[in-house]
Amino acid sequence: MNAVKSPLSDSDLKTVADALQGALVDLVDLALVAKQVHWNVVGPRFRSVHLQLDEVVDTARTHSDTVAERASALGVSPDGRAATVASGSGIGEVFGGWVKDEDAVRVLVDALGAVITRMRERVAATGEPDPVSQDIFIQVTADLEKHHWMFQAENV
């Protein structure tokens, strides 16, 4: 069933749908990873890292909703189920247990770096077929790069 008709051609829609779905998966997983680390961070910089992690969660959740709603607007059913996220995320595995503050920062630098790389690929892929979706990816990337910078500055 396709409840919403897309204004894009079938080939353009395929490209954009893949980019939107991939972004949704990465953003949902980024929010989960940041929250997992947020709950388990310990160390002398606990409070600042703890609060900074919540900022990443808020950003990822806000953008995941925007991305999913863009997919819906184009007639693509977004899939944020746990199994889909687990099988499609570009973020490496994050282990359970307590996380020292410097390790928490490193985990977020790596996770953000992985998502940013994939977002930049989506920016490039969607420029021609759908500048509207590309604009969303540009904003997502800018916000994630700001968090990436701030976490990198924690480990100087």
PDB file of N, CA, C and O in Angstrom, residues 124-153:
ATOM      1  N   ALA A 124      25.546  14.488  -0.629  1.00  0.00           N
ATOM      2  CA  ALA A 124      25.992  14.388  -2.021  1.00  0.00           C
ATOM      3  C   ALA A 124      24.982  13.635  -2.887  1.00  0.00           C
ATOM      4  O   ALA A 124      24.702  14.031  -4.020  1.00  0.00           O
ATOM      5  N   ALA A 125      24.409  12.570  -2.352  1.00  0.00           N
ATOM      6  CA  ALA A 125      23.507  11.716  -3.139  1.00  0.00           C
ATOM      7  C   ALA A 125      22.166  12.373  -3.432  1.00  0.00           C
ATOM      8  O   ALA A 125      21.531  12.051  -4.445  1.00  0.00           O
ATOM      9  N   THR A 126      21.717  13.289  -2.586  1.00  0.00           N
ATOM     10  CA  THR A 126      20.366  13.836  -2.737  1.00  0.00           C
ATOM     11  C   THR A 126      20.313  15.219  -3.376  1.00  0.00           C
ATOM     12  O   THR A 126      19.220  15.730  -3.624  1.00  0.00           O
ATOM     13  N   GLY A 127      21.452  15.800  -3.678  1.00  0.00           N
ATOM     14  CA  GLY A 127      21.471  17.147  -4.239  1.00  0.00           C
ATOM     15  C   GLY A 127      20.680  17.273  -5.520  1.00  0.00           C
ATOM     16  O   GLY A 127      19.875  18.202  -5.681  1.00  0.00           O
ATOM     17  N   GLU A 128      20.864  16.372  -6.427  1.00  0.00           N
ATOM     18  CA  GLU A 128      20.151  16.420  -7.704  1.00  0.00           C
ATOM     19  C   GLU A 128      18.719  15.903  -7.595  1.00  0.00           C
ATOM     20  O   GLU A 128      17.792  16.585  -8.037  1.00  0.00           O
ATOM     21  N   PRO A 129      18.491  14.728  -7.007  1.00  0.00           N
ATOM     22  CA  PRO A 129      17.128  14.198  -7.010  1.00  0.00           C
ATOM     23  C   PRO A 129      16.151  14.922  -6.076  1.00  0.00           C
ATOM     24  O   PRO A 129      14.958  14.960  -6.353  1.00  0.00           O
ATOM     25  N   ASP A 130      16.651  15.511  -4.968  1.00  0.00           N
ATOM     26  CA  ASP A 130      15.729  16.152  -4.032  1.00  0.00           C
ATOM     27  C   ASP A 130      16.452  17.158  -3.132  1.00  0.00           C
ATOM     28  O   ASP A 130      16.857  16.825  -2.015  1.00  0.00           O
ATOM     29  N   PRO A 131      16.582  18.399  -3.595  1.00  0.00           N
ATOM     30  CA  PRO A 131      17.259  19.413  -2.784  1.00  0.00           C
ATOM     31  C   PRO A 131      16.588  19.670  -1.431  1.00  0.00           C
ATOM     32  O   PRO A 131      17.239  20.114  -0.505  1.00  0.00           O
ATOM     33  N   VAL A 132      15.310  19.377  -1.313  1.00  0.00           N
ATOM     34  CA  VAL A 132      14.625  19.574  -0.032  1.00  0.00           C
ATOM     35  C   VAL A 132      15.184  18.604   1.006  1.00  0.00           C
ATOM     36  O   VAL A 132      15.531  18.995   2.129  1.00  0.00           O
ATOM     37  N   SER A 133      15.282  17.327   0.638  1.00  0.00           N
ATOM     38  CA  SER A 133      15.880  16.349   1.556  1.00  0.00           C
ATOM     39  C   SER A 133      17.348  16.656   1.779  1.00  0.00           C
ATOM     40  O   SER A 133      17.855  16.524   2.903  1.00  0.00           O
ATOM     41  N   GLN A 134      18.044  17.090   0.729  1.00  0.00           N
ATOM     42  CA  GLN A 134      19.443  17.455   0.885  1.00  0.00           C
ATOM     43  C   GLN A 134      19.601  18.549   1.937  1.00  0.00           C
ATOM     44  O   GLN A 134      20.508  18.507   2.765  1.00  0.00           O
ATOM     45  N   ASP A 135      18.695  19.528   1.914  1.00  0.00           N
ATOM     46  CA  ASP A 135      18.750  20.614   2.886  1.00  0.00           C
ATOM     47  C   ASP A 135      18.621  20.081   4.314  1.00  0.00           C
ATOM     48  O   ASP A 135      19.313  20.547   5.230  1.00  0.00           O
ATOM     49  N   ILE A 136      17.754  19.104   4.498  1.00  0.00           N
ATOM     50  CA  ILE A 136      17.611  18.478   5.821  1.00  0.00           C
ATOM     51  C   ILE A 136      18.930  17.821   6.223  1.00  0.00           C
ATOM     52  O   ILE A 136      19.404  18.001   7.350  1.00  0.00           O
ATOM     53  N   PHE A 137      19.530  17.077   5.302  1.00  0.00           N
ATOM     54  CA  PHE A 137      20.806  16.407   5.612  1.00  0.00           C
ATOM     55  C   PHE A 137      21.912  17.414   5.912  1.00  0.00           C
ATOM     56  O   PHE A 137      22.768  17.164   6.762  1.00  0.00           O
ATOM     57  N   ILE A 138      21.908  18.545   5.233  1.00  0.00           N
ATOM     58  CA  ILE A 138      22.906  19.583   5.500  1.00  0.00           C
ATOM     59  C   ILE A 138      22.751  20.098   6.928  1.00  0.00           C
ATOM     60  O   ILE A 138      23.741  20.237   7.660  1.00  0.00           O
ATOM     61  N   GLN A 139      21.524  20.356   7.352  1.00  0.00           N
ATOM     62  CA  GLN A 139      21.291  20.858   8.715  1.00  0.00           C
ATOM     63  C   GLN A 139      21.651  19.817   9.762  1.00  0.00           C
ATOM     64  O   GLN A 139      22.268  20.130  10.778  1.00  0.00           O
ATOM     65  N   VAL A 140      21.262  18.562   9.510  1.00  0.00           N
ATOM     66  CA  VAL A 140      21.618  17.480  10.435  1.00  0.00           C
ATOM     67  C   VAL A 140      23.133  17.400  10.578  1.00  0.00           C
ATOM     68  O   VAL A 140      23.671  17.335  11.691  1.00  0.00           O
ATOM     69  N   THR A 141      23.821  17.421   9.442  1.00  0.00           N
ATOM     70  CA  THR A 141      25.286  17.312   9.452  1.00  0.00           C
ATOM     71  C   THR A 141      25.915  18.472  10.206  1.00  0.00           C
ATOM     72  O   THR A 141      26.832  18.269  11.018  1.00  0.00           O
ATOM     73  N   ALA A 142      25.425  19.668   9.984  1.00  0.00           N
ATOM     74  CA  ALA A 142      25.971  20.839  10.688  1.00  0.00           C
ATOM     75  C   ALA A 142      25.815  20.690  12.194  1.00  0.00           C
ATOM     76  O   ALA A 142      26.765  20.944  12.958  1.00  0.00           O
ATOM     77  N   ASP A 143      24.640  20.257  12.628  1.00  0.00           N
ATOM     78  CA  ASP A 143      24.415  20.102  14.068  1.00  0.00           C
ATOM     79  C   ASP A 143      25.279  18.990  14.661  1.00  0.00           C
ATOM     80  O   ASP A 143      25.829  19.137  15.759  1.00  0.00           O
ATOM     81  N   LEU A 144      25.410  17.885  13.935  1.00  0.00           N
ATOM     82  CA  LEU A 144      26.248  16.779  14.428  1.00  0.00           C
ATOM     83  C   LEU A 144      27.720  17.174  14.445  1.00  0.00           C
ATOM     84  O   LEU A 144      28.458  16.787  15.365  1.00  0.00           O
ATOM     85  N   GLU A 145      28.147  17.933  13.453  1.00  0.00           N
ATOM     86  CA  GLU A 145      29.546  18.369  13.429  1.00  0.00           C
ATOM     87  C   GLU A 145      29.856  19.300  14.597  1.00  0.00           C
ATOM     88  O   GLU A 145      30.963  19.286  15.133  1.00  0.00           O
ATOM     89  N   LYS A 146      28.874  20.085  15.024  1.00  0.00           N
ATOM     90  CA  LYS A 146      29.080  20.941  16.200  1.00  0.00           C
ATOM     91  C   LYS A 146      29.288  20.070  17.442  1.00  0.00           C
ATOM     92  O   LYS A 146      30.211  20.312  18.234  1.00  0.00           O
ATOM     93  N   HIS A 147      28.452  19.053  17.618  1.00  0.00           N
ATOM     94  CA  HIS A 147      28.640  18.140  18.755  1.00  0.00           C
ATOM     95  C   HIS A 147      29.989  17.422  18.649  1.00  0.00           C
ATOM     96  O   HIS A 147      30.680  17.251  19.669  1.00  0.00           O
ATOM     97  N   HIS A 148      30.350  17.007  17.453  1.00  0.00           N
ATOM     98  CA  HIS A 148      31.622  16.309  17.223  1.00  0.00           C
ATOM     99  C   HIS A 148      32.795  17.183  17.653  1.00  0.00           C
ATOM    100  O   HIS A 148      33.711  16.723  18.344  1.00  0.00           O
ATOM    101  N   TRP A 149      32.756  18.432  17.258  1.00  0.00           N
ATOM    102  CA  TRP A 149      33.794  19.386  17.628  1.00  0.00           C
ATOM    103  C   TRP A 149      33.880  19.522  19.150  1.00  0.00           C
ATOM    104  O   TRP A 149      34.963  19.478  19.738  1.00  0.00           O
ATOM    105  N   MET A 150      32.717  19.661  19.788  1.00  0.00           N
ATOM    106  CA  MET A 150      32.713  19.876  21.235  1.00  0.00           C
ATOM    107  C   MET A 150      33.229  18.659  21.995  1.00  0.00           C
ATOM    108  O   MET A 150      33.952  18.813  22.986  1.00  0.00           O
ATOM    109  N   PHE A 151      32.897  17.469  21.540  1.00  0.00           N
ATOM    110  CA  PHE A 151      33.427  16.278  22.194  1.00  0.00           C
ATOM    111  C   PHE A 151      34.919  16.118  21.924  1.00  0.00           C
ATOM    112  O   PHE A 151      35.665  15.709  22.811  1.00  0.00           O
ATOM    113  N   GLN A 152      35.361  16.437  20.722  1.00  0.00           N
ATOM    114  CA  GLN A 152      36.798  16.361  20.439  1.00  0.00           C
ATOM    115  C   GLN A 152      37.575  17.330  21.343  1.00  0.00           C
ATOM    116  O   GLN A 152      38.670  16.996  21.804  1.00  0.00           O
ATOM    117  N   ALA A 153      37.003  18.504  21.587  1.00  0.00           N
ATOM    118  CA  ALA A 153      37.665  19.504  22.431  1.00  0.00           C
ATOM    119  C   ALA A 153      37.789  19.017  23.881  1.00  0.00           C
ATOM    120  O   ALA A 153      38.653  19.485  24.624  1.00  0.00           O
TER     121      ALA A 153
END
